[in-house]
PDB file of C-alpha atoms in Angstrom:
ATOM      1  CA  MET V   1       0.000   0.000   0.000  1.00 91.00           C
ATOM      2  CA  ILE V   2       1.141   3.523  -0.794  1.00 95.00           C
ATOM      3  CA  GLU V   3      -0.525   6.390   1.022  1.00 95.00           C
ATOM      4  CA  ILE V   4      -0.497   9.628  -0.960  1.00 96.00           C
ATOM      5  CA  LEU V   5      -1.541  12.748   0.920  1.00 96.00           C
ATOM      6  CA  PHE V   6      -2.127  16.202  -0.526  1.00 95.00           C
ATOM      7  CA  ILE V   7      -2.633  19.543   1.102  1.00 96.00           C
ATOM      8  CA  LYS V   8      -3.227  22.908  -0.531  1.00 96.00           C
ATOM      9  CA  VAL V   9      -0.972  25.653   0.770  1.00 95.00           C
ATOM     10  CA  PRO V  10      -3.044  28.649   1.898  1.00 94.00           C
ATOM     11  CA  SER V  11      -1.999  32.112   0.817  1.00 91.00           C
ATOM     12  CA  LYS V  12      -1.923  33.168   4.465  1.00 92.00           C
ATOM     13  CA  ILE V  13      -1.805  31.320   7.787  1.00 92.00           C
ATOM     14  CA  ASP V  14      -2.564  33.338  10.892  1.00 91.00           C
ATOM     15  CA  GLU V  15       0.748  34.121  12.592  1.00 90.00           C
ATOM     16  CA  HIS V  16      -0.381  32.685  15.944  1.00 92.00           C
ATOM     17  CA  VAL V  17      -1.564  29.483  14.271  1.00 93.00           C
ATOM     18  CA  PHE V  18       1.679  29.179  12.313  1.00 93.00           C
ATOM     19  CA  ASN V  19       3.843  29.660  15.399  1.00 92.00           C
ATOM     20  CA  SER V  20       1.774  27.126  17.321  1.00 93.00           C
ATOM     21  CA  LEU V  21       2.046  24.554  14.528  1.00 95.00           C
ATOM     22  CA  ILE V  22       5.807  25.071  14.429  1.00 94.00           C
ATOM     23  CA  SER V  23       6.013  24.047  18.086  1.00 94.00           C
ATOM     24  CA  ASN V  24       5.147  20.497  16.984  1.00 95.00           C
ATOM     25  CA  VAL V  25       8.395  20.008  15.039  1.00 93.00           C
ATOM     26  CA  SER V  26      11.997  19.811  16.212  1.00 92.00           C
ATOM     27  CA  LYS V  27      14.030  22.857  17.253  1.00 92.00           C
ATOM     28  CA  GLU V  28      16.311  22.261  14.281  1.00 92.00           C
ATOM     29  CA  LYS V  29      13.334  22.263  11.910  1.00 93.00           C
ATOM     30  CA  GLN V  30      11.977  25.412  13.542  1.00 93.00           C
ATOM     31  CA  GLN V  31      15.259  27.209  12.904  1.00 94.00           C
ATOM     32  CA  THR V  32      15.161  26.128   9.264  1.00 93.00           C
ATOM     33  CA  LEU V  33      11.590  27.389   8.863  1.00 94.00           C
ATOM     34  CA  PHE V  34      12.391  30.806  10.310  1.00 92.00           C
ATOM     35  CA  ARG V  35      15.293  31.203   7.870  1.00 94.00           C
ATOM     36  CA  TYR V  36      13.029  31.116   4.820  1.00 93.00           C
ATOM     37  CA  VAL V  37      12.771  34.498   3.094  1.00 92.00           C
ATOM     38  CA  ASN V  38       9.507  33.579   1.370  1.00 93.00           C
ATOM     39  CA  VAL V  39       6.920  32.703   4.020  1.00 93.00           C
ATOM     40  CA  LYS V  40       5.075  30.416   1.606  1.00 94.00           C
ATOM     41  CA  ASP V  41       8.219  28.272   1.349  1.00 95.00           C
ATOM     42  CA  ALA V  42       8.068  27.928   5.131  1.00 95.00           C
ATOM     43  CA  TYR V  43       4.389  26.930   4.880  1.00 96.00           C
ATOM     44  CA  ARG V  44       5.214  24.224   2.312  1.00 96.00           C
ATOM     45  CA  SER V  45       8.071  22.798   4.364  1.00 95.00           C
ATOM     46  CA  LEU V  46       6.087  22.779   7.610  1.00 96.00           C
ATOM     47  CA  LEU V  47       2.938  21.261   6.108  1.00 97.00           C
ATOM     48  CA  GLY V  48       4.954  18.511   4.424  1.00 96.00           C
ATOM     49  CA  GLU V  49       6.461  17.371   7.711  1.00 95.00           C
ATOM     50  CA  LEU V  50       3.128  17.619   9.525  1.00 96.00           C
ATOM     51  CA  LEU V  51       1.566  15.278   6.948  1.00 96.00           C
ATOM     52  CA  VAL V  52       4.121  12.607   7.866  1.00 96.00           C
ATOM     53  CA  ARG V  53       3.659  13.231  11.579  1.00 96.00           C
ATOM     54  CA  LYS V  54      -0.120  12.973  11.179  1.00 96.00           C
ATOM     55  CA  TYR V  55       0.236   9.529   9.590  1.00 95.00           C
ATOM     56  CA  LEU V  56       2.603   8.298  12.302  1.00 95.00           C
ATOM     57  CA  ILE V  57       0.347   9.588  15.075  1.00 95.00           C
ATOM     58  CA  GLN V  58      -3.010   8.430  13.723  1.00 94.00           C
ATOM     59  CA  ILE V  59      -2.090   5.237  11.849  1.00 93.00           C
ATOM     60  CA  LEU V  60       0.875   3.905  13.830  1.00 93.00           C
ATOM     61  CA  ASN V  61      -0.146   5.416  17.203  1.00 94.00           C
ATOM     62  CA  ILE V  62       3.262   7.000  17.765  1.00 94.00           C
ATOM     63  CA  PRO V  63       3.277  10.043  20.084  1.00 94.00           C
ATOM     64  CA  ASN V  64       4.477  13.175  18.334  1.00 94.00           C
ATOM     65  CA  GLU V  65       7.275  13.714  20.854  1.00 93.00           C
ATOM     66  CA  LYS V  66       8.708  10.289  19.937  1.00 94.00           C
ATOM     67  CA  ILE V  67       9.002  11.170  16.237  1.00 93.00           C
ATOM     68  CA  SER V  68      12.474  12.168  15.093  1.00 91.00           C
ATOM     69  CA  PHE V  69      13.505  12.945  11.523  1.00 91.00           C
ATOM     70  CA  ARG V  70      17.027  12.093  10.416  1.00 89.00           C
ATOM     71  CA  LYS V  71      18.861  12.146   7.077  1.00 88.00           C
ATOM     72  CA  ASN V  72      20.851   9.506   5.252  1.00 88.00           C
ATOM     73  CA  GLU V  73      24.347  10.196   3.924  1.00 87.00           C
ATOM     74  CA  TYR V  74      22.860  11.755   0.782  1.00 87.00           C
ATOM     75  CA  GLY V  75      20.478  14.046   2.656  1.00 85.00           C
ATOM     76  CA  LYS V  76      17.212  12.119   2.245  1.00 89.00           C
ATOM     77  CA  PRO V  77      15.040  12.448   5.384  1.00 90.00           C
ATOM     78  CA  PHE V  78      13.828   9.289   7.094  1.00 91.00           C
ATOM     79  CA  VAL V  79      12.204   8.069  10.285  1.00 91.00           C
ATOM     80  CA  ASP V  80      12.305   4.742  12.044  1.00 86.00           C
ATOM     81  CA  PHE V  81       9.093   2.773  12.708  1.00 88.00           C
ATOM     82  CA  GLY V  82       9.404   0.646   9.549  1.00 87.00           C
ATOM     83  CA  ILE V  83       8.000   3.107   7.024  1.00 92.00           C
ATOM     84  CA  HIS V  84       9.413   5.129   4.148  1.00 95.00           C
ATOM     85  CA  PHE V  85       8.185   8.536   3.054  1.00 96.00           C
ATOM     86  CA  ASN V  86       8.927  11.302   0.617  1.00 96.00           C
ATOM     87  CA  ILE V  87       7.627  14.856   0.256  1.00 96.00           C
ATOM     88  CA  SER V  88       7.357  17.197  -2.707  1.00 97.00           C
ATOM     89  CA  HIS V  89       5.846  20.629  -3.205  1.00 96.00           C
ATOM     90  CA  SER V  90       5.240  22.985  -6.077  1.00 96.00           C
ATOM     91  CA  GLY V  91       3.061  26.034  -6.463  1.00 94.00           C
ATOM     92  CA  ASP V  92       0.035  25.753  -4.182  1.00 95.00           C
ATOM     93  CA  TRP V  93       0.360  22.060  -3.347  1.00 97.00           C
ATOM     94  CA  VAL V  94       2.317  19.740  -1.070  1.00 97.00           C
ATOM     95  CA  ALA V  95       2.318  15.992  -1.751  1.00 97.00           C
ATOM     96  CA  CYS V  96       3.535  13.197   0.506  1.00 97.00           C
ATOM     97  CA  ALA V  97       3.961   9.475  -0.217  1.00 97.00           C
ATOM     98  CA  ILE V  98       4.234   6.900   2.589  1.00 96.00           C
ATOM     99  CA  SER V  99       4.879   3.182   2.145  1.00 95.00           C
ATOM    100  CA  ASN V 100       6.485   0.074   3.617  1.00 93.00           C
ATOM    101  CA  TYR V 101       8.971   0.206   0.729  1.00 94.00           C
ATOM    102  CA  PRO V 102      11.287   3.032  -0.388  1.00 95.00           C
ATOM    103  CA  VAL V 103       9.256   5.583  -2.285  1.00 96.00           C
ATOM    104  CA  GLY V 104       9.753   8.878  -4.090  1.00 96.00           C
ATOM    105  CA  ILE V 105       7.220  11.476  -5.177  1.00 97.00           C
ATOM    106  CA  ASP V 106       7.424  14.612  -7.285  1.00 97.00           C
ATOM    107  CA  ILE V 107       4.806  17.216  -8.102  1.00 97.00           C
ATOM    108  CA  GLU V 108       5.433  20.063 -10.528  1.00 97.00           C
ATOM    109  CA  ARG V 109       3.252  22.930 -11.661  1.00 96.00           C
ATOM    110  CA  ILE V 110       3.174  23.048 -15.457  1.00 95.00           C
ATOM    111  CA  SER V 111       4.717  26.319 -16.598  1.00 94.00           C
ATOM    112  CA  GLU V 112       5.977  27.658 -19.891  1.00 90.00           C
ATOM    113  CA  ILE V 113       9.526  26.596 -20.748  1.00 89.00           C
ATOM    114  CA  ASP V 114      11.793  26.462 -23.769  1.00 88.00           C
ATOM    115  CA  ILE V 115      11.385  22.822 -24.733  1.00 89.00           C
ATOM    116  CA  LYS V 116      14.935  22.778 -26.100  1.00 87.00           C
ATOM    117  CA  ILE V 117      16.308  22.595 -22.545  1.00 89.00           C
ATOM    118  CA  ALA V 118      15.078  18.996 -22.472  1.00 89.00           C
ATOM    119  CA  GLU V 119      18.047  18.048 -24.631  1.00 88.00           C
ATOM    120  CA  GLN V 120      20.345  19.075 -21.763  1.00 85.00           C
ATOM    121  CA  PHE V 121      18.556  17.082 -19.069  1.00 84.00           C
ATOM    122  CA  PHE V 122      17.015  14.085 -20.781  1.00 90.00           C
ATOM    123  CA  HIS V 123      18.382  10.916 -22.301  1.00 90.00           C
ATOM    124  CA  GLU V 124      18.397  10.836 -26.103  1.00 90.00           C
ATOM    125  CA  ASN V 125      15.511   8.340 -26.174  1.00 91.00           C
ATOM    126  CA  GLU V 126      13.419  10.548 -23.891  1.00 92.00           C
ATOM    127  CA  TYR V 127      14.107  13.609 -26.029  1.00 92.00           C
ATOM    128  CA  ILE V 128      13.058  11.750 -29.179  1.00 91.00           C
ATOM    129  CA  TRP V 129       9.812  10.688 -27.468  1.00 93.00           C
ATOM    130  CA  LEU V 130       9.190  14.258 -26.331  1.00 92.00           C
ATOM    131  CA  LEU V 131       9.643  15.691 -29.826  1.00 92.00           C
ATOM    132  CA  SER V 132       7.231  13.071 -31.187  1.00 91.00           C
ATOM    133  CA  LYS V 133       4.398  14.650 -29.184  1.00 90.00           C
ATOM    134  CA  GLU V 134       2.104  17.301 -30.617  1.00 90.00           C
ATOM    135  CA  GLN V 135       3.659  20.733 -30.126  1.00 88.00           C
ATOM    136  CA  ASN V 136       0.828  21.925 -27.882  1.00 90.00           C
ATOM    137  CA  SER V 137       1.403  19.007 -25.488  1.00 92.00           C
ATOM    138  CA  GLN V 138       5.207  19.026 -25.355  1.00 93.00           C
ATOM    139  CA  VAL V 139       5.461  21.239 -22.274  1.00 95.00           C
ATOM    140  CA  ALA V 140       3.108  18.997 -20.281  1.00 95.00           C
ATOM    141  CA  SER V 141       5.016  15.951 -21.547  1.00 94.00           C
ATOM    142  CA  PHE V 142       8.283  17.551 -20.400  1.00 95.00           C
ATOM    143  CA  PHE V 143       6.955  17.820 -16.838  1.00 96.00           C
ATOM    144  CA  GLU V 144       5.587  14.292 -17.107  1.00 95.00           C
ATOM    145  CA  LEU V 145       9.103  12.990 -17.778  1.00 94.00           C
ATOM    146  CA  TRP V 146      10.657  15.325 -15.237  1.00 94.00           C
ATOM    147  CA  THR V 147       8.435  14.171 -12.367  1.00 96.00           C
ATOM    148  CA  ILE V 148       9.084  10.513 -13.189  1.00 96.00           C
ATOM    149  CA  LYS V 149      12.845  11.084 -13.186  1.00 94.00           C
ATOM    150  CA  GLU V 150      12.694  13.051  -9.935  1.00 95.00           C
ATOM    151  CA  SER V 151      10.497  10.478  -8.201  1.00 96.00           C
ATOM    152  CA  TYR V 152      12.908   7.694  -9.195  1.00 95.00           C
ATOM    153  CA  ILE V 153      15.967   9.604  -7.950  1.00 94.00           C
ATOM    154  CA  LYS V 154      14.178  10.414  -4.682  1.00 95.00           C
ATOM    155  CA  ALA V 155      13.067   6.803  -4.186  1.00 95.00           C
ATOM    156  CA  ILE V 156      16.662   5.588  -4.572  1.00 93.00           C
ATOM    157  CA  GLY V 157      17.605   8.177  -1.948  1.00 91.00           C
ATOM    158  CA  LYS V 158      20.943   9.291  -3.387  1.00 87.00           C
ATOM    159  CA  GLY V 159      19.892  12.656  -4.767  1.00 81.00           C
ATOM    160  CA  MET V 160      21.995  14.073  -7.570  1.00 77.00           C
ATOM    161  CA  HIS V 161      24.642  11.426  -6.931  1.00 82.00           C
ATOM    162  CA  ILE V 162      22.589   9.594  -9.569  1.00 85.00           C
ATOM    163  CA  PRO V 163      23.380  11.374 -12.870  1.00 84.00           C
ATOM    164  CA  ILE V 164      20.139  12.333 -14.582  1.00 85.00           C
ATOM    165  CA  HIS V 165      21.430  10.908 -17.876  1.00 83.00           C
ATOM    166  CA  SER V 166      22.364   7.550 -16.315  1.00 87.00           C
ATOM    167  CA  PHE V 167      18.867   6.128 -16.794  1.00 93.00           C
ATOM    168  CA  TRP V 168      16.014   6.648 -19.195  1.00 93.00           C
ATOM    169  CA  ILE V 169      12.240   6.365 -19.188  1.00 94.00           C
ATOM    170  CA  ASP V 170      10.405   4.255 -21.746  1.00 93.00           C
ATOM    171  CA  LYS V 171       6.905   5.655 -22.254  1.00 87.00           C
ATOM    172  CA  LYS V 172       6.093   3.462 -25.246  1.00 81.00           C
ATOM    173  CA  GLN V 173       4.982   0.481 -23.181  1.00 77.00           C
ATOM    174  CA  ILE V 174       1.678   0.012 -21.350  1.00 79.00           C
ATOM    175  CA  GLN V 175       3.458   0.452 -18.016  1.00 86.00           C
ATOM    176  CA  THR V 176       6.154   3.123 -17.782  1.00 92.00           C
ATOM    177  CA  VAL V 177       9.564   1.453 -17.519  1.00 93.00           C
ATOM    178  CA  ILE V 178      12.953   2.783 -16.401  1.00 94.00           C
ATOM    179  CA  TYR V 179      16.147   1.427 -17.940  1.00 94.00           C
ATOM    180  CA  LYS V 180      19.614   1.777 -16.454  1.00 92.00           C
ATOM    181  CA  GLN V 181      22.749   0.396 -18.093  1.00 88.00           C
ATOM    182  CA  GLY V 182      20.552  -1.477 -20.546  1.00 88.00           C
ATOM    183  CA  LYS V 183      18.542  -3.262 -17.853  1.00 93.00           C
ATOM    184  CA  LYS V 184      14.994  -2.716 -16.657  1.00 93.00           C
ATOM    185  CA  GLU V 185      14.936  -1.277 -13.141  1.00 93.00           C
ATOM    186  CA  PRO V 186      12.810  -3.222 -10.582  1.00 94.00           C
ATOM    187  CA  VAL V 187      10.576  -0.264  -9.755  1.00 94.00           C
ATOM    188  CA  THR V 188       6.948   0.703 -10.285  1.00 94.00           C
ATOM    189  CA  ILE V 189       5.931   4.125 -11.569  1.00 95.00           C
ATOM    190  CA  TYR V 190       2.570   5.713 -10.783  1.00 95.00           C
ATOM    191  CA  GLU V 191       1.509   8.719 -12.852  1.00 94.00           C
ATOM    192  CA  LEU V 192      -1.417  10.568 -11.319  1.00 92.00           C
ATOM    193  CA  GLU V 193      -3.602  13.187 -12.985  1.00 89.00           C
ATOM    194  CA  LEU V 194      -5.199  14.606  -9.861  1.00 90.00           C
ATOM    195  CA  ILE V 195      -4.701  18.365  -9.898  1.00 93.00           C
ATOM    196  CA  GLU V 196      -5.345  20.521 -12.943  1.00 94.00           C
ATOM    197  CA  GLY V 197      -2.225  22.301 -14.128  1.00 95.00           C
ATOM    198  CA  TYR V 198       0.169  19.944 -12.319  1.00 97.00           C
ATOM    199  CA  LYS V 199       2.045  16.729 -13.078  1.00 96.00           C
ATOM    200  CA  LEU V 200       2.608  14.167 -10.348  1.00 97.00           C
ATOM    201  CA  SER V 201       4.612  10.943 -10.340  1.00 97.00           C
ATOM    202  CA  CYS V 202       5.383   8.423  -7.629  1.00 97.00           C
ATOM    203  CA  CYS V 203       8.077   5.730  -7.762  1.00 96.00           C
ATOM    204  CA  SER V 204       8.150   2.641  -5.546  1.00 96.00           C
ATOM    205  CA  LEU V 205      11.143   0.331  -5.233  1.00 94.00           C
ATOM    206  CA  PHE V 206       8.652  -2.531  -4.909  1.00 89.00           C
ATOM    207  CA  PRO V 207       8.627  -4.062  -8.420  1.00 84.00           C
ATOM    208  CA  SER V 208       4.909  -4.903  -8.570  1.00 86.00           C
ATOM    209  CA  ALA V 209       1.915  -2.582  -8.534  1.00 84.00           C
ATOM    210  CA  MET V 210       0.529  -1.740  -5.099  1.00 87.00           C
ATOM    211  CA  ASP V 211      -2.806  -0.331  -3.994  1.00 90.00           C
ATOM    212  CA  LEU V 212      -2.904   3.439  -3.648  1.00 92.00           C
ATOM    213  CA  SER V 213      -4.764   5.347  -0.960  1.00 94.00           C
ATOM    214  CA  ILE V 214      -5.159   8.998  -1.917  1.00 95.00           C
ATOM    215  CA  ALA V 215      -6.470  11.759   0.345  1.00 95.00           C
ATOM    216  CA  THR V 216      -6.596  15.548   0.207  1.00 95.00           C
ATOM    217  CA  LEU V 217      -6.375  17.267   3.577  1.00 95.00           C
ATOM    218  CA  GLN V 218      -7.143  20.759   4.796  1.00 93.00           C
ATOM    219  CA  VAL V 219      -4.959  22.879   7.068  1.00 93.00           C
ATOM    220  CA  GLU V 220      -7.829  22.828   9.565  1.00 93.00           C
ATOM    221  CA  GLU V 221      -7.420  19.056   9.935  1.00 93.00           C
ATOM    222  CA  LEU V 222      -3.791  19.483  10.940  1.00 94.00           C
ATOM    223  CA  CYS V 223      -4.775  22.212  13.379  1.00 94.00           C
ATOM    224  CA  ASN V 224      -7.400  19.953  14.941  1.00 93.00           C
ATOM    225  CA  LEU V 225      -4.725  17.323  15.512  1.00 94.00           C
ATOM    226  CA  PHE V 226      -1.776  19.446  16.573  1.00 93.00           C
ATOM    227  CA  LEU V 227      -3.505  22.377  18.278  1.00 88.00           C
ATOM    228  CA  ASP V 228      -6.158  22.786  20.911  1.00 68.00           C
ATOM    229  CA  SER V 229      -9.488  22.536  19.059  1.00 48.00           C
ATOM    230  CA  THR V 230     -10.851  25.712  20.675  1.00 42.00           C
ATOM    231  CA  PHE V 231      -7.749  27.601  19.601  1.00 43.00           C
ATOM    232  CA  SER V 232      -7.978  26.420  15.981  1.00 46.00           C
ATOM    233  CA  GLU V 233     -11.714  27.112  15.689  1.00 50.00           C
ATOM    234  CA  ASN V 234     -11.211  30.744  16.673  1.00 50.00           C
ATOM    235  CA  ASN V 235      -8.426  31.516  14.204  1.00 52.00           C
ATOM    236  CA  ASN V 236      -8.355  32.037  10.459  1.00 54.00           C
ATOM    237  CA  PHE V 237      -6.153  30.103   8.060  1.00 53.00           C
TER     238      PHE V 237
END
């Protein structure tokens, strides 16, 4: 099973609510959040972590104070408790994937780009596939490929230590396949069309398809969990 959680980032969170929500994460995380110049970047980062904490609290019955986030040698965050997670955010949305197997997720808002930059980032086979698309769909197809590549890299957990040209995506088959050094990678790719104007891909290191559980949450739900209910009811988000 892969749990995929979404939350829309509000344009403004009441300062008192924001500061109270921050108290539910580590001191180190709090310092990181306060260093953001753009407050919406702080919102995205905070909400992403709270989605993971919500799952651990409500599904695995782990007290919030027992939850500690660490990073592997390549900088990928992880927790104990036998689960894997990954977070992505773009534009107005934060997405989180949680599974018993290593998982990566990437969401990107579709925006205008010069399609020629794909030649710099994509494998030759991917670029040929991209140029085969109708011109009016090439930008969306670019972000389709990009999110798949990002989700795969994030699932592996080695960041940019995996050269982006070292593997390629085959979109010509019924199920999207990733090849590396001429061999099919034992991963499963999920491409989700859930939010208009965005592309979203999830990669699982489990080689067979798994059930997906998808839920969209509201900031109020996090407030009801992490804050006193009376406090959250009397504040705007």
